[in-house]
Structures are given as C-alpha cells and as structure tokens.
Amino acid sequence: MPWTPLPDPNGPPPTNLGDVLPLVVEGLGAPSVDVLVLVHERWPEVVGEEVAGHARPLGIDGSTLKVAAESPTWASHIRWSEAEIVARLSVLLGRDEVSSVAVRVARN
C-alpha cells in the first residue's frame, strides 16, 4: 500500500473519536464507560458505607469485578460477600454485567 499524506482532501471527513470509542470498547468485550462510572459512584450502596471506606472497585475484566482492599481482613470480607455484591450489582445495572468478584490487597 503506497503512502499518502493525510487528510485526503477528496476523502471522507475524519471521524470523531467519541463516535467510535464505544464501538471499540464493545468490540473488546469491555463494559461500557457508563457501567464503570455507575459502579464507582454507587459503590457505598453496593457494599455498605463501612466496607466502601476500606475497599474500592478497580474495574471490570470480562464479567469479573476487580476490587482493591486495604487489608487482608477487608479482602476476606469482600470474598465472603461476593454473592451479595454480585446480586446487588445485577439489580443496580439491570443485567448480568458482573458474575464474580476478584479482590486483592492494595499496596500502600
């Protein structure tokens, strides 16, 4: 393929990144940005205020919610509460975005 300078004055106009980014994210199988924002904003409702002060969501990988806890004790609590957290997220998100929780102890 020969090199041609961009943009081609006779070609289509450039596409806005904001118009194609959701398609790229969807193609990768990642949750939408709206889902991630909602999980972060409503985290205290999902796990309770006390737990939310000691653990935070990091993101969603496939259908696994990744969580960082500040100590092994809080990590164990999250693991013990996994079924309840998944159920609350299903209600909050209105679908099965999250089917499991993986927690690790955060390094300070």
PDB file of C-alpha atoms in Angstrom:
ATOM      1  CA  MET A   1       0.000   0.000   0.000  1.00  0.00           C
ATOM      2  CA  PRO A   2       1.597   3.281  -1.069  1.00  0.00           C
ATOM      3  CA  TRP A   3       1.981   6.098   1.406  1.00  0.00           C
ATOM      4  CA  THR A   4      -0.396   9.041   1.001  1.00  0.00           C
ATOM      5  CA  PRO A   5      -0.493  12.169   3.115  1.00  0.00           C
ATOM      6  CA  LEU A   6      -3.452  12.689   5.392  1.00  0.00           C
ATOM      7  CA  PRO A   7      -6.056  14.005   5.239  1.00  0.00           C
ATOM      8  CA  ASP A   8      -7.106  13.319   1.674  1.00  0.00           C
ATOM      9  CA  PRO A   9      -8.993  16.412   0.548  1.00  0.00           C
ATOM     10  CA  ASN A  10     -11.252  14.218  -1.591  1.00  0.00           C
ATOM     11  CA  GLY A  11     -11.801  11.566   1.073  1.00  0.00           C
ATOM     12  CA  PRO A  12     -14.358  11.342   3.840  1.00  0.00           C
ATOM     13  CA  PRO A  13     -14.062  13.726   6.772  1.00  0.00           C
ATOM     14  CA  PRO A  14     -12.304  12.490   9.926  1.00  0.00           C
ATOM     15  CA  THR A  15     -14.430  10.561  12.396  1.00  0.00           C
ATOM     16  CA  ASN A  16     -14.805  11.846  15.946  1.00  0.00           C
ATOM     17  CA  LEU A  17     -13.066   9.592  18.456  1.00  0.00           C
ATOM     18  CA  GLY A  18     -16.096   9.886  20.724  1.00  0.00           C
ATOM     19  CA  ASP A  19     -18.238   8.368  17.971  1.00  0.00           C
ATOM     20  CA  VAL A  20     -16.120   5.234  17.534  1.00  0.00           C
ATOM     21  CA  LEU A  21     -14.723   4.645  21.026  1.00  0.00           C
ATOM     22  CA  PRO A  22     -17.895   2.932  22.318  1.00  0.00           C
ATOM     23  CA  LEU A  23     -17.721   0.553  19.341  1.00  0.00           C
ATOM     24  CA  VAL A  24     -14.079  -0.256  20.090  1.00  0.00           C
ATOM     25  CA  VAL A  25     -14.832  -0.869  23.776  1.00  0.00           C
ATOM     26  CA  GLU A  26     -17.782  -3.089  22.854  1.00  0.00           C
ATOM     27  CA  GLY A  27     -15.648  -4.990  20.351  1.00  0.00           C
ATOM     28  CA  LEU A  28     -13.119  -5.718  23.081  1.00  0.00           C
ATOM     29  CA  GLY A  29     -15.855  -7.138  25.290  1.00  0.00           C
ATOM     30  CA  ALA A  30     -15.318  -4.454  27.917  1.00  0.00           C
ATOM     31  CA  PRO A  31     -18.206  -2.935  29.850  1.00  0.00           C
ATOM     32  CA  SER A  32     -19.381   0.483  28.794  1.00  0.00           C
ATOM     33  CA  VAL A  33     -17.981   3.572  30.458  1.00  0.00           C
ATOM     34  CA  ASP A  34     -21.457   4.196  31.903  1.00  0.00           C
ATOM     35  CA  VAL A  35     -21.331   0.853  33.738  1.00  0.00           C
ATOM     36  CA  LEU A  36     -17.924   1.616  35.235  1.00  0.00           C
ATOM     37  CA  VAL A  37     -18.962   5.097  36.336  1.00  0.00           C
ATOM     38  CA  LEU A  38     -22.152   3.750  37.890  1.00  0.00           C
ATOM     39  CA  VAL A  39     -20.271   1.073  39.854  1.00  0.00           C
ATOM     40  CA  HIS A  40     -17.807   3.661  41.185  1.00  0.00           C
ATOM     41  CA  GLU A  41     -20.485   6.221  42.067  1.00  0.00           C
ATOM     42  CA  ARG A  42     -22.788   3.732  43.789  1.00  0.00           C
ATOM     43  CA  TRP A  43     -20.088   1.594  45.438  1.00  0.00           C
ATOM     44  CA  PRO A  44     -21.148   2.574  49.008  1.00  0.00           C
ATOM     45  CA  GLU A  45     -24.698   1.381  48.214  1.00  0.00           C
ATOM     46  CA  VAL A  46     -23.396  -1.909  46.838  1.00  0.00           C
ATOM     47  CA  VAL A  47     -21.094  -2.866  49.727  1.00  0.00           C
ATOM     48  CA  GLY A  48     -22.167  -0.504  52.511  1.00  0.00           C
ATOM     49  CA  GLU A  49     -20.515   2.668  53.767  1.00  0.00           C
ATOM     50  CA  GLU A  50     -18.112   0.917  56.139  1.00  0.00           C
ATOM     51  CA  VAL A  51     -16.755  -1.528  53.545  1.00  0.00           C
ATOM     52  CA  ALA A  52     -16.591   1.226  50.910  1.00  0.00           C
ATOM     53  CA  GLY A  53     -14.199   3.072  53.206  1.00  0.00           C
ATOM     54  CA  HIS A  54     -11.796   0.123  53.095  1.00  0.00           C
ATOM     55  CA  ALA A  55     -12.192  -1.282  49.565  1.00  0.00           C
ATOM     56  CA  ARG A  56     -12.664   0.232  46.132  1.00  0.00           C
ATOM     57  CA  PRO A  57     -13.618  -1.074  42.700  1.00  0.00           C
ATOM     58  CA  LEU A  58     -10.772  -1.044  40.192  1.00  0.00           C
ATOM     59  CA  GLY A  59     -12.658  -2.072  37.070  1.00  0.00           C
ATOM     60  CA  ILE A  60     -14.419  -4.910  35.317  1.00  0.00           C
ATOM     61  CA  ASP A  61     -12.488  -7.560  33.399  1.00  0.00           C
ATOM     62  CA  GLY A  62     -14.899  -9.637  31.335  1.00  0.00           C
ATOM     63  CA  SER A  63     -17.629 -10.192  33.906  1.00  0.00           C
ATOM     64  CA  THR A  64     -15.332 -10.080  36.944  1.00  0.00           C
ATOM     65  CA  LEU A  65     -15.346  -7.023  39.175  1.00  0.00           C
ATOM     66  CA  LYS A  66     -11.795  -6.267  40.324  1.00  0.00           C
ATOM     67  CA  VAL A  67     -11.593  -4.805  43.841  1.00  0.00           C
ATOM     68  CA  ALA A  68      -8.699  -3.485  45.937  1.00  0.00           C
ATOM     69  CA  ALA A  69      -8.983  -3.843  49.719  1.00  0.00           C
ATOM     70  CA  GLU A  70      -6.754  -2.076  52.216  1.00  0.00           C
ATOM     71  CA  SER A  71      -6.050  -5.176  54.316  1.00  0.00           C
ATOM     72  CA  PRO A  72      -6.388  -8.961  54.235  1.00  0.00           C
ATOM     73  CA  THR A  73      -9.299  -8.654  56.659  1.00  0.00           C
ATOM     74  CA  TRP A  74     -11.277  -6.451  54.279  1.00  0.00           C
ATOM     75  CA  ALA A  75     -10.306  -8.635  51.323  1.00  0.00           C
ATOM     76  CA  SER A  76     -11.733 -11.650  53.172  1.00  0.00           C
ATOM     77  CA  HIS A  77     -14.910  -9.734  53.913  1.00  0.00           C
ATOM     78  CA  ILE A  78     -15.338  -8.904  50.208  1.00  0.00           C
ATOM     79  CA  ARG A  79     -14.762 -12.565  49.256  1.00  0.00           C
ATOM     80  CA  TRP A  80     -17.276 -13.702  51.855  1.00  0.00           C
ATOM     81  CA  SER A  81     -19.820 -11.156  50.496  1.00  0.00           C
ATOM     82  CA  GLU A  82     -19.261 -11.970  46.806  1.00  0.00           C
ATOM     83  CA  ALA A  83     -22.725 -13.440  46.124  1.00  0.00           C
ATOM     84  CA  GLU A  84     -24.442 -10.456  47.741  1.00  0.00           C
ATOM     85  CA  ILE A  85     -22.259  -7.960  45.851  1.00  0.00           C
ATOM     86  CA  VAL A  86     -22.978  -9.686  42.519  1.00  0.00           C
ATOM     87  CA  ALA A  87     -26.722  -9.718  43.277  1.00  0.00           C
ATOM     88  CA  ARG A  88     -26.751  -6.009  44.171  1.00  0.00           C
ATOM     89  CA  LEU A  89     -24.800  -5.126  41.030  1.00  0.00           C
ATOM     90  CA  SER A  90     -27.267  -7.116  38.905  1.00  0.00           C
ATOM     91  CA  VAL A  91     -30.120  -5.059  40.348  1.00  0.00           C
ATOM     92  CA  LEU A  92     -28.190  -1.799  40.004  1.00  0.00           C
ATOM     93  CA  LEU A  93     -27.031  -2.417  36.437  1.00  0.00           C
ATOM     94  CA  GLY A  94     -30.195  -4.178  35.289  1.00  0.00           C
ATOM     95  CA  ARG A  95     -28.266  -7.030  33.672  1.00  0.00           C
ATOM     96  CA  ASP A  96     -25.572  -9.609  34.338  1.00  0.00           C
ATOM     97  CA  GLU A  97     -22.533  -7.364  33.769  1.00  0.00           C
ATOM     98  CA  VAL A  98     -20.788  -8.829  36.818  1.00  0.00           C
ATOM     99  CA  SER A  99     -20.824 -12.529  37.689  1.00  0.00           C
ATOM    100  CA  SER A 100     -17.857 -12.693  40.067  1.00  0.00           C
ATOM    101  CA  VAL A 101     -15.594 -10.576  42.250  1.00  0.00           C
ATOM    102  CA  ALA A 102     -11.798 -10.791  42.439  1.00  0.00           C
ATOM    103  CA  VAL A 103     -10.190  -8.939  45.320  1.00  0.00           C
ATOM    104  CA  ARG A 104      -6.585  -8.188  46.153  1.00  0.00           C
ATOM    105  CA  VAL A 105      -4.916  -6.343  48.984  1.00  0.00           C
ATOM    106  CA  ALA A 106      -3.799  -2.913  47.802  1.00  0.00           C
ATOM    107  CA  ARG A 107      -0.227  -1.839  48.341  1.00  0.00           C
ATOM    108  CA  ASN A 108       0.192   1.489  50.066  1.00  0.00           C
TER     109      ASN A 108
END
